[in-house]
Short mmCIF file of C-alpha atoms and ligand atoms in Angstrom, two decimals:
data_model
loop_
_atom_site.label_atom_id
_atom_site.label_comp_id
_atom_site.label_asym_id
_atom_site.label_seq_id
_atom_site.Cartn_x
_atom_site.Cartn_y
_atom_site.Cartn_z
CA UNK A 1 0.00 0.00 0.00
CA UNK A 2 1.10 3.51 -0.74
CA UNK A 3 -0.36 6.52 1.02
CA UNK A 4 -0.37 10.09 -0.26
CA UNK A 5 -1.61 13.04 1.75
CA UNK A 6 -3.18 16.11 0.14
CA UNK A 7 -3.09 19.48 1.86
CA UNK A 8 -6.85 20.01 1.85
CA UNK A 9 -9.89 20.56 -0.26
CA UNK A 10 -10.39 23.22 -2.88
CA UNK A 11 -13.20 24.07 -5.26
CA UNK A 12 -16.46 22.17 -5.24
CA UNK A 13 -17.73 21.46 -8.75
CA UNK A 14 -21.39 20.65 -9.35
CA UNK A 15 -22.30 19.39 -12.81
CA UNK A 16 -25.76 19.11 -14.33
CA UNK A 17 -25.61 16.89 -17.39
CA UNK A 18 -28.54 16.82 -19.78
CA UNK A 19 -29.95 14.48 -22.38
CA UNK A 20 -27.39 12.93 -24.74
CA UNK A 21 -24.38 14.29 -22.85
CA UNK A 22 -21.60 11.80 -22.22
CA UNK A 23 -20.69 11.25 -18.58
CA UNK A 24 -16.94 10.56 -18.58
CA UNK A 25 -16.18 12.91 -21.47
CA UNK A 26 -18.14 15.75 -19.82
CA UNK A 27 -16.41 15.32 -16.45
CA UNK A 28 -12.97 15.08 -18.06
CA UNK A 29 -13.62 18.18 -20.18
CA UNK A 30 -14.87 20.24 -17.25
CA UNK A 31 -11.89 19.29 -15.08
CA UNK A 32 -9.52 20.29 -17.88
CA UNK A 33 -11.33 23.59 -18.40
CA UNK A 34 -11.13 24.35 -14.67
CA UNK A 35 -7.52 23.19 -14.40
CA UNK A 36 -8.36 20.65 -11.70
CA UNK A 37 -5.77 17.87 -11.56
CA UNK A 38 -6.84 15.93 -8.49
CA UNK A 39 -10.31 15.45 -7.06
CA UNK A 40 -12.70 13.08 -5.37
CA UNK A 41 -16.17 12.44 -6.70
CA UNK A 42 -18.65 12.94 -3.91
CA UNK A 43 -21.94 12.19 -5.62
CA UNK A 44 -23.30 11.04 -8.97
CA UNK A 45 -26.87 10.11 -9.73
CA UNK A 46 -29.04 10.20 -12.81
CA UNK A 47 -30.43 8.20 -15.68
CA UNK A 48 -28.71 6.77 -18.71
CA UNK A 49 -29.67 5.56 -22.17
CA UNK A 50 -26.33 3.85 -22.67
CA UNK A 51 -23.79 2.51 -20.20
CA UNK A 52 -20.32 1.32 -21.16
CA UNK A 53 -18.09 -0.28 -18.56
CA UNK A 54 -15.53 -2.97 -18.05
CA UNK A 55 -15.14 -5.53 -15.30
CA UNK A 56 -12.57 -8.12 -14.28
CA UNK A 57 -13.08 -11.74 -15.24
CA UNK A 58 -10.46 -13.70 -13.31
CA UNK A 59 -7.38 -13.82 -11.08
CA UNK A 60 -4.54 -13.67 -13.63
CA UNK A 61 -1.56 -11.42 -12.74
CA UNK A 62 -2.56 -9.04 -15.51
CA UNK A 63 -6.26 -8.26 -15.50
CA UNK A 64 -8.41 -9.67 -18.29
CA UNK A 65 -11.28 -7.25 -18.72
CA UNK A 66 -14.70 -7.84 -20.21
CA UNK A 67 -16.27 -4.78 -21.84
CA UNK A 68 -20.02 -4.39 -21.54
CA UNK A 69 -22.36 -2.02 -23.37
CA UNK A 70 -25.99 -1.69 -22.27
CA UNK A 71 -28.56 0.32 -24.20
CA UNK A 72 -31.59 0.31 -21.91
CA UNK A 73 -33.33 2.70 -19.54
CA UNK A 74 -30.70 2.72 -16.77
CA UNK A 75 -30.55 4.24 -13.30
CA UNK A 76 -27.18 5.68 -12.32
CA UNK A 77 -27.02 5.07 -8.56
CA UNK A 78 -23.40 5.98 -7.90
CA UNK A 79 -19.97 6.83 -9.20
CA UNK A 80 -17.05 6.43 -6.83
CA UNK A 81 -13.36 7.07 -7.32
CA UNK A 82 -10.68 9.71 -7.68
CA UNK A 83 -9.24 12.00 -10.30
CA UNK A 84 -5.44 11.88 -10.44
CA UNK A 85 -3.43 14.12 -12.75
CA UNK A 86 -6.62 15.14 -14.54
CA UNK A 87 -7.76 11.61 -15.31
CA UNK A 88 -10.92 10.30 -13.65
CA UNK A 89 -11.03 6.67 -12.52
CA UNK A 90 -14.61 5.95 -11.53
CA UNK A 91 -16.58 2.80 -10.93
CA UNK A 92 -20.33 2.94 -11.17
CA UNK A 93 -23.38 1.19 -9.81
CA UNK A 94 -26.22 1.07 -12.31
CA UNK A 95 -29.38 -0.89 -12.86
CA UNK A 96 -31.75 -1.50 -15.72
CA UNK A 97 -35.24 -2.88 -15.27
CA UNK A 98 -33.90 -6.35 -14.53
CA UNK A 99 -30.35 -6.32 -13.21
CA UNK A 100 -27.85 -4.31 -11.21
CA UNK A 101 -24.35 -3.91 -12.62
CA UNK A 102 -21.06 -2.48 -11.41
CA UNK A 103 -17.91 -1.70 -13.32
CA UNK A 104 -15.31 0.77 -14.50
CA UNK A 105 -16.92 3.73 -16.26
CA UNK A 106 -15.94 3.98 -19.92
CA UNK A 107 -16.45 6.58 -22.63
CA UNK A 108 -19.78 6.70 -24.50
CA UNK A 109 -21.87 6.31 -21.34
CA UNK A 110 -24.76 8.65 -22.19
CA UNK A 111 -27.44 10.49 -20.18
CA UNK A 112 -31.11 9.99 -21.00
CA UNK A 113 -32.73 12.62 -18.74
CA UNK A 114 -30.15 14.08 -16.37
CA UNK A 115 -27.14 13.42 -14.21
CA UNK A 116 -26.15 15.41 -11.14
CA UNK A 117 -22.51 15.02 -10.21
CA UNK A 118 -20.35 16.70 -7.59
CA UNK A 119 -16.58 16.69 -7.27
CA UNK A 120 -14.22 18.25 -4.74
CA UNK A 121 -10.72 19.35 -5.67
CA UNK A 122 -7.78 17.99 -3.65
CA UNK A 123 -5.13 20.62 -3.09
CA UNK A 124 -1.44 19.99 -2.56
CA UNK A 125 -1.21 16.62 -4.25
CA UNK A 126 1.18 15.94 -7.16
CA UNK A 127 0.58 12.40 -8.35
CA UNK A 128 0.42 10.51 -11.59
CA UNK A 129 -0.70 7.01 -12.50
CA UNK A 130 1.80 4.66 -14.07
CA UNK A 131 1.34 1.04 -15.13
CA UNK A 132 3.34 -1.62 -13.30
CA UNK A 133 4.82 -4.77 -14.87
CA UNK A 134 1.38 -6.43 -14.75
CA UNK A 135 -0.34 -3.51 -16.48
CA UNK A 136 -1.96 -2.36 -13.23
CA UNK A 137 -2.11 1.37 -12.48
CA UNK A 138 -0.20 2.61 -9.44
CA UNK A 139 0.23 6.12 -8.08
CA UNK A 140 3.63 7.82 -8.20
CA UNK A 141 4.75 11.23 -6.99
CA UNK A 142 5.25 13.65 -9.90
ZN1 LIG B 201 -11.28 0.77 -12.74
#
């Protein structure tokens, strides 16, 4: 385990996404526009017409991911994760009319009615993600 300590919290960003807006792309774009490098996501709810995510499928040293695309009426119940060096890494909890899913949020996930998302900037943290020998992301000081 590696531990990194930020100096405190900065700006609070509240996003209101509307129909046909893309979740990950919108968050990434807004963080870039605001110059926010590191943040925690504190809330994310809404409804989706399309969800794209990946999930692990086994215990190999290097992860073997399965990519899933759903195009149904979908409830977005949660996004959790951190933004490091401008790049969000969020996992989501979603459900359609029959099943609940979890996984790593991918591009092309699209709002049907709305999404309300809040993020809080972490100040005084200079990290980047690098891939280790097993293609797993780890944090490193910049
Ligand atoms: Zn992930």
